[in-house]
């Protein structure tokens, strides 16, 4: 295991966690469609109890993703989470609103009323995927920060600052880039598509199943338009490359070159896109298999997001480019932990398959029975 192998390995692990997180955003997507998909108050409770069984998976994966990034690429963690803190604070605040809303919407003494907390869930369902998608887009579009590693050896500084944001917006300036918004909106509509597919699979209600195809079309079309537009833009834009000496430079068609240089990533990307389309198509045009589309689309989302993130970091590519100072851009080589840390964490990561096996077991146990009207009438329902 060379240092380079460990850097690539942990980049893959972090990318995989991010891909799983995007899939699990079906919780946010379903909540954002709650009123139109559920229709009646009873139907809305069915949707909420469907997502209520899974919201902890999304929150835990988000925290695990941040922890893995901190351990393997600490300079990114300090630069992005420390510099773009307004963006990340809004994301975390909406997720906190989600947790509080699930627990308190139907509690005795809730003077705000259930509808207020349901509105908070819808807010999280819209803003969460939008801002997370925007944060991912900065891996390709760049962010406004400056890194000065010489501050680490400045004996006159009691608290040396290695990286800082170049303006006072602290991350919100990324939303002024139209392509960041395009990708963020694509992730938001994707979350809604996944949410509709999941509820159709998880809820036993004829009224919801009747509404689902129409809503699926209404959200799948803008998602596909936005995603294809951004993918074309990505493959045609200049990218952030670096030499063996670590010098950052702009390379025309960099991400297209990455796909051609890494055909296995290209295959992953194509397979993922086809799987997502198959999942949506299965739900729309094969009524006898209604409810199965979430598994095709979900697997496709994981593979597609994984391939995009590998595209942003592998093959001598700066995965977190700086628009303020090109040489401050972060790469796998200049932002990772020590070889000892990466090697130690590698052995710990061998336990991950056991954790995943437990998650699969728990998921199957939770979803062994579809949610019905009788179930949401109990005191234990959300």
GROMACS .gro file of C-alpha atoms in nm, residues 190-359:
model
  170
  190UNK     CA    1  -3.365   1.411  -0.825
  191UNK     CA    2  -3.443   1.388  -0.452
  192UNK     CA    3  -3.811   1.443  -0.531
  193UNK     CA    4  -3.802   1.172  -0.798
  194UNK     CA    5  -3.641   0.928  -0.554
  195UNK     CA    6  -3.888   1.027  -0.283
  196UNK     CA    7  -4.188   0.955  -0.505
  197UNK     CA    8  -4.039   0.621  -0.609
  198UNK     CA    9  -3.969   0.525  -0.248
  199UNK     CA   10  -4.314   0.615  -0.115
  200UNK     CA   11  -4.474   0.421  -0.400
  201UNK     CA   12  -4.272   0.118  -0.295
  202UNK     CA   13  -4.320   0.162   0.079
  203UNK     CA   14  -4.685   0.269   0.121
  204UNK     CA   15  -4.993   0.058   0.059
  205UNK     CA   16  -5.239   0.323  -0.058
  206UNK     CA   17  -5.426   0.329  -0.388
  207UNK     CA   18  -5.471   0.707  -0.385
  208UNK     CA   19  -5.096   0.773  -0.352
  209UNK     CA   20  -5.016   0.517  -0.622
  210UNK     CA   21  -5.260   0.694  -0.852
  211UNK     CA   22  -5.099   1.033  -0.794
  212UNK     CA   23  -4.740   0.910  -0.816
  213UNK     CA   24  -4.696   0.867  -1.197
  214UNK     CA   25  -4.818   1.220  -1.271
  215UNK     CA   26  -4.590   1.371  -1.007
  216UNK     CA   27  -4.301   1.152  -1.119
  217UNK     CA   28  -4.325   1.292  -1.473
  218UNK     CA   29  -4.349   1.649  -1.341
  219UNK     CA   30  -4.022   1.611  -1.149
  220UNK     CA   31  -3.829   1.372  -1.375
  221UNK     CA   32  -3.848   1.604  -1.677
  222UNK     CA   33  -3.683   1.910  -1.511
  223UNK     CA   34  -3.429   1.681  -1.343
  224UNK     CA   35  -3.322   1.529  -1.675
  225UNK     CA   36  -3.306   1.868  -1.848
  226UNK     CA   37  -3.096   2.022  -1.570
  227UNK     CA   38  -2.867   1.721  -1.533
  228UNK     CA   39  -2.798   1.685  -1.906
  229UNK     CA   40  -2.734   2.060  -1.933
  230UNK     CA   41  -2.482   2.049  -1.649
  231UNK     CA   42  -2.315   1.731  -1.779
  232UNK     CA   43  -2.263   1.890  -2.122
  233UNK     CA   44  -2.128   2.206  -1.956
  234UNK     CA   45  -1.894   1.996  -1.740
  235UNK     CA   46  -1.746   1.800  -2.029
  236UNK     CA   47  -1.687   2.115  -2.236
  237UNK     CA   48  -1.546   2.342  -1.964
  238UNK     CA   49  -1.185   2.403  -1.867
  239UNK     CA   50  -1.079   2.200  -1.565
  240UNK     CA   51  -0.829   2.232  -1.282
  241UNK     CA   52  -0.527   2.006  -1.337
  242UNK     CA   53  -0.191   1.987  -1.161
  243UNK     CA   54   0.159   1.869  -1.245
  244UNK     CA   55   0.367   1.612  -1.056
  245UNK     CA   56   0.528   1.905  -0.876
  246UNK     CA   57   0.187   2.024  -0.755
  247UNK     CA   58   0.152   2.329  -0.980
  248UNK     CA   59  -0.216   2.398  -1.060
  249UNK     CA   60  -0.310   2.500  -1.414
  250UNK     CA   61  -0.619   2.523  -1.632
  251UNK     CA   62  -0.662   2.244  -1.886
  252UNK     CA   63  -0.919   2.271  -2.168
  253UNK     CA   64  -1.177   1.988  -2.165
  254UNK     CA   65  -1.017   1.846  -1.851
  255UNK     CA   66  -1.318   1.645  -1.735
  256UNK     CA   67  -1.377   1.502  -2.081
  257UNK     CA   68  -1.012   1.399  -2.084
  258UNK     CA   69  -1.060   1.236  -1.744
  259UNK     CA   70  -1.341   1.021  -1.881
  260UNK     CA   71  -1.132   0.917  -2.178
  261UNK     CA   72  -0.826   0.849  -1.961
  262UNK     CA   73  -1.032   0.648  -1.711
  263UNK     CA   74  -1.268   0.430  -1.917
  264UNK     CA   75  -1.382   0.245  -1.605
  265UNK     CA   76  -1.523   0.572  -1.468
  266UNK     CA   77  -1.690   0.635  -1.804
  267UNK     CA   78  -1.853   0.290  -1.785
  268UNK     CA   79  -1.970   0.359  -1.430
  269UNK     CA   80  -2.120   0.692  -1.537
  270UNK     CA   81  -2.306   0.543  -1.835
  271UNK     CA   82  -2.432   0.245  -1.634
  272UNK     CA   83  -2.552   0.474  -1.359
  273UNK     CA   84  -2.741   0.704  -1.598
  274UNK     CA   85  -2.905   0.407  -1.772
  275UNK     CA   86  -3.007   0.258  -1.436
  276UNK     CA   87  -3.169   0.585  -1.324
  277UNK     CA   88  -3.362   0.610  -1.652
  278UNK     CA   89  -3.466   0.246  -1.624
  279UNK     CA   90  -3.596   0.300  -1.272
  280UNK     CA   91  -3.804   0.599  -1.378
  281UNK     CA   92  -3.929   0.422  -1.693
  282UNK     CA   93  -4.019   0.106  -1.504
  283UNK     CA   94  -4.240   0.307  -1.272
  284UNK     CA   95  -4.409   0.498  -1.553
  285UNK     CA   96  -4.469   0.235  -1.817
  286UNK     CA   97  -4.468  -0.106  -1.646
  287UNK     CA   98  -4.762  -0.089  -1.408
  288UNK     CA   99  -4.726  -0.453  -1.308
  289UNK     CA  100  -4.388  -0.366  -1.153
  290UNK     CA  101  -4.495  -0.042  -0.986
  291UNK     CA  102  -4.292   0.018  -0.671
  292UNK     CA  103  -3.967  -0.144  -0.793
  293UNK     CA  104  -3.824   0.162  -0.965
  294UNK     CA  105  -3.661   0.297  -0.649
  295UNK     CA  106  -3.403   0.016  -0.648
  296UNK     CA  107  -3.295   0.065  -1.010
  297UNK     CA  108  -3.292   0.445  -0.977
  298UNK     CA  109  -3.127   0.434  -0.633
  299UNK     CA  110  -2.843   0.208  -0.750
  300UNK     CA  111  -2.801   0.427  -1.057
  301UNK     CA  112  -2.778   0.743  -0.846
  302UNK     CA  113  -2.507   0.593  -0.624
  303UNK     CA  114  -2.300   0.483  -0.925
  304UNK     CA  115  -2.349   0.811  -1.113
  305UNK     CA  116  -2.257   1.038  -0.821
  306UNK     CA  117  -1.959   0.816  -0.737
  307UNK     CA  118  -1.826   0.842  -1.093
  308UNK     CA  119  -1.875   1.222  -1.101
  309UNK     CA  120  -1.683   1.269  -0.776
  310UNK     CA  121  -1.399   1.044  -0.894
  311UNK     CA  122  -1.396   1.255  -1.209
  312UNK     CA  123  -1.339   1.560  -0.990
  313UNK     CA  124  -1.040   1.422  -0.798
  314UNK     CA  125  -0.856   1.144  -0.982
  315UNK     CA  126  -0.622   1.174  -1.279
  316UNK     CA  127  -0.428   1.477  -1.149
  317UNK     CA  128  -0.736   1.690  -1.094
  318UNK     CA  129  -0.784   1.953  -0.822
  319UNK     CA  130  -1.103   1.842  -0.648
  320UNK     CA  131  -1.160   2.172  -0.464
  321UNK     CA  132  -1.043   2.452  -0.692
  322UNK     CA  133  -0.995   2.807  -0.574
  323UNK     CA  134  -1.125   3.095  -0.785
  324UNK     CA  135  -0.939   3.348  -0.568
  325UNK     CA  136  -0.592   3.194  -0.599
  326UNK     CA  137  -0.534   2.910  -0.844
  327UNK     CA  138  -0.237   2.769  -0.651
  328UNK     CA  139  -0.451   2.743  -0.336
  329UNK     CA  140  -0.666   2.474  -0.502
  330UNK     CA  141  -0.682   2.148  -0.309
  331UNK     CA  142  -0.571   1.815  -0.451
  332UNK     CA  143  -0.548   1.464  -0.308
  333UNK     CA  144  -0.175   1.517  -0.258
  334UNK     CA  145  -0.166   1.859  -0.090
  335UNK     CA  146  -0.467   1.824   0.141
  336UNK     CA  147  -0.460   1.468   0.275
  337UNK     CA  148  -0.357   1.327   0.614
  338UNK     CA  149  -0.024   1.161   0.680
  339UNK     CA  150   0.052   0.817   0.545
  340UNK     CA  151   0.038   0.673   0.897
  341UNK     CA  152  -0.313   0.814   0.952
  342UNK     CA  153  -0.444   0.692   0.618
  343UNK     CA  154  -0.291   0.348   0.669
  344UNK     CA  155  -0.436   0.314   1.020
  345UNK     CA  156  -0.780   0.419   0.899
  346UNK     CA  157  -0.753   0.170   0.613
  347UNK     CA  158  -0.746  -0.120   0.859
  348UNK     CA  159  -1.036   0.030   1.054
  349UNK     CA  160  -1.235   0.063   0.730
  350UNK     CA  161  -1.226  -0.315   0.688
  351UNK     CA  162  -1.512  -0.320   0.939
  352UNK     CA  163  -1.734  -0.116   0.705
  353UNK     CA  164  -1.883  -0.422   0.525
  354UNK     CA  165  -2.013  -0.549   0.860
  355UNK     CA  166  -2.175  -0.212   0.928
  356UNK     CA  167  -2.332  -0.211   0.582
  357UNK     CA  168  -2.461  -0.564   0.638
  358UNK     CA  169  -2.631  -0.451   0.958
  359UNK     CA  170  -2.785  -0.151   0.778
   0.00000   0.00000   0.00000
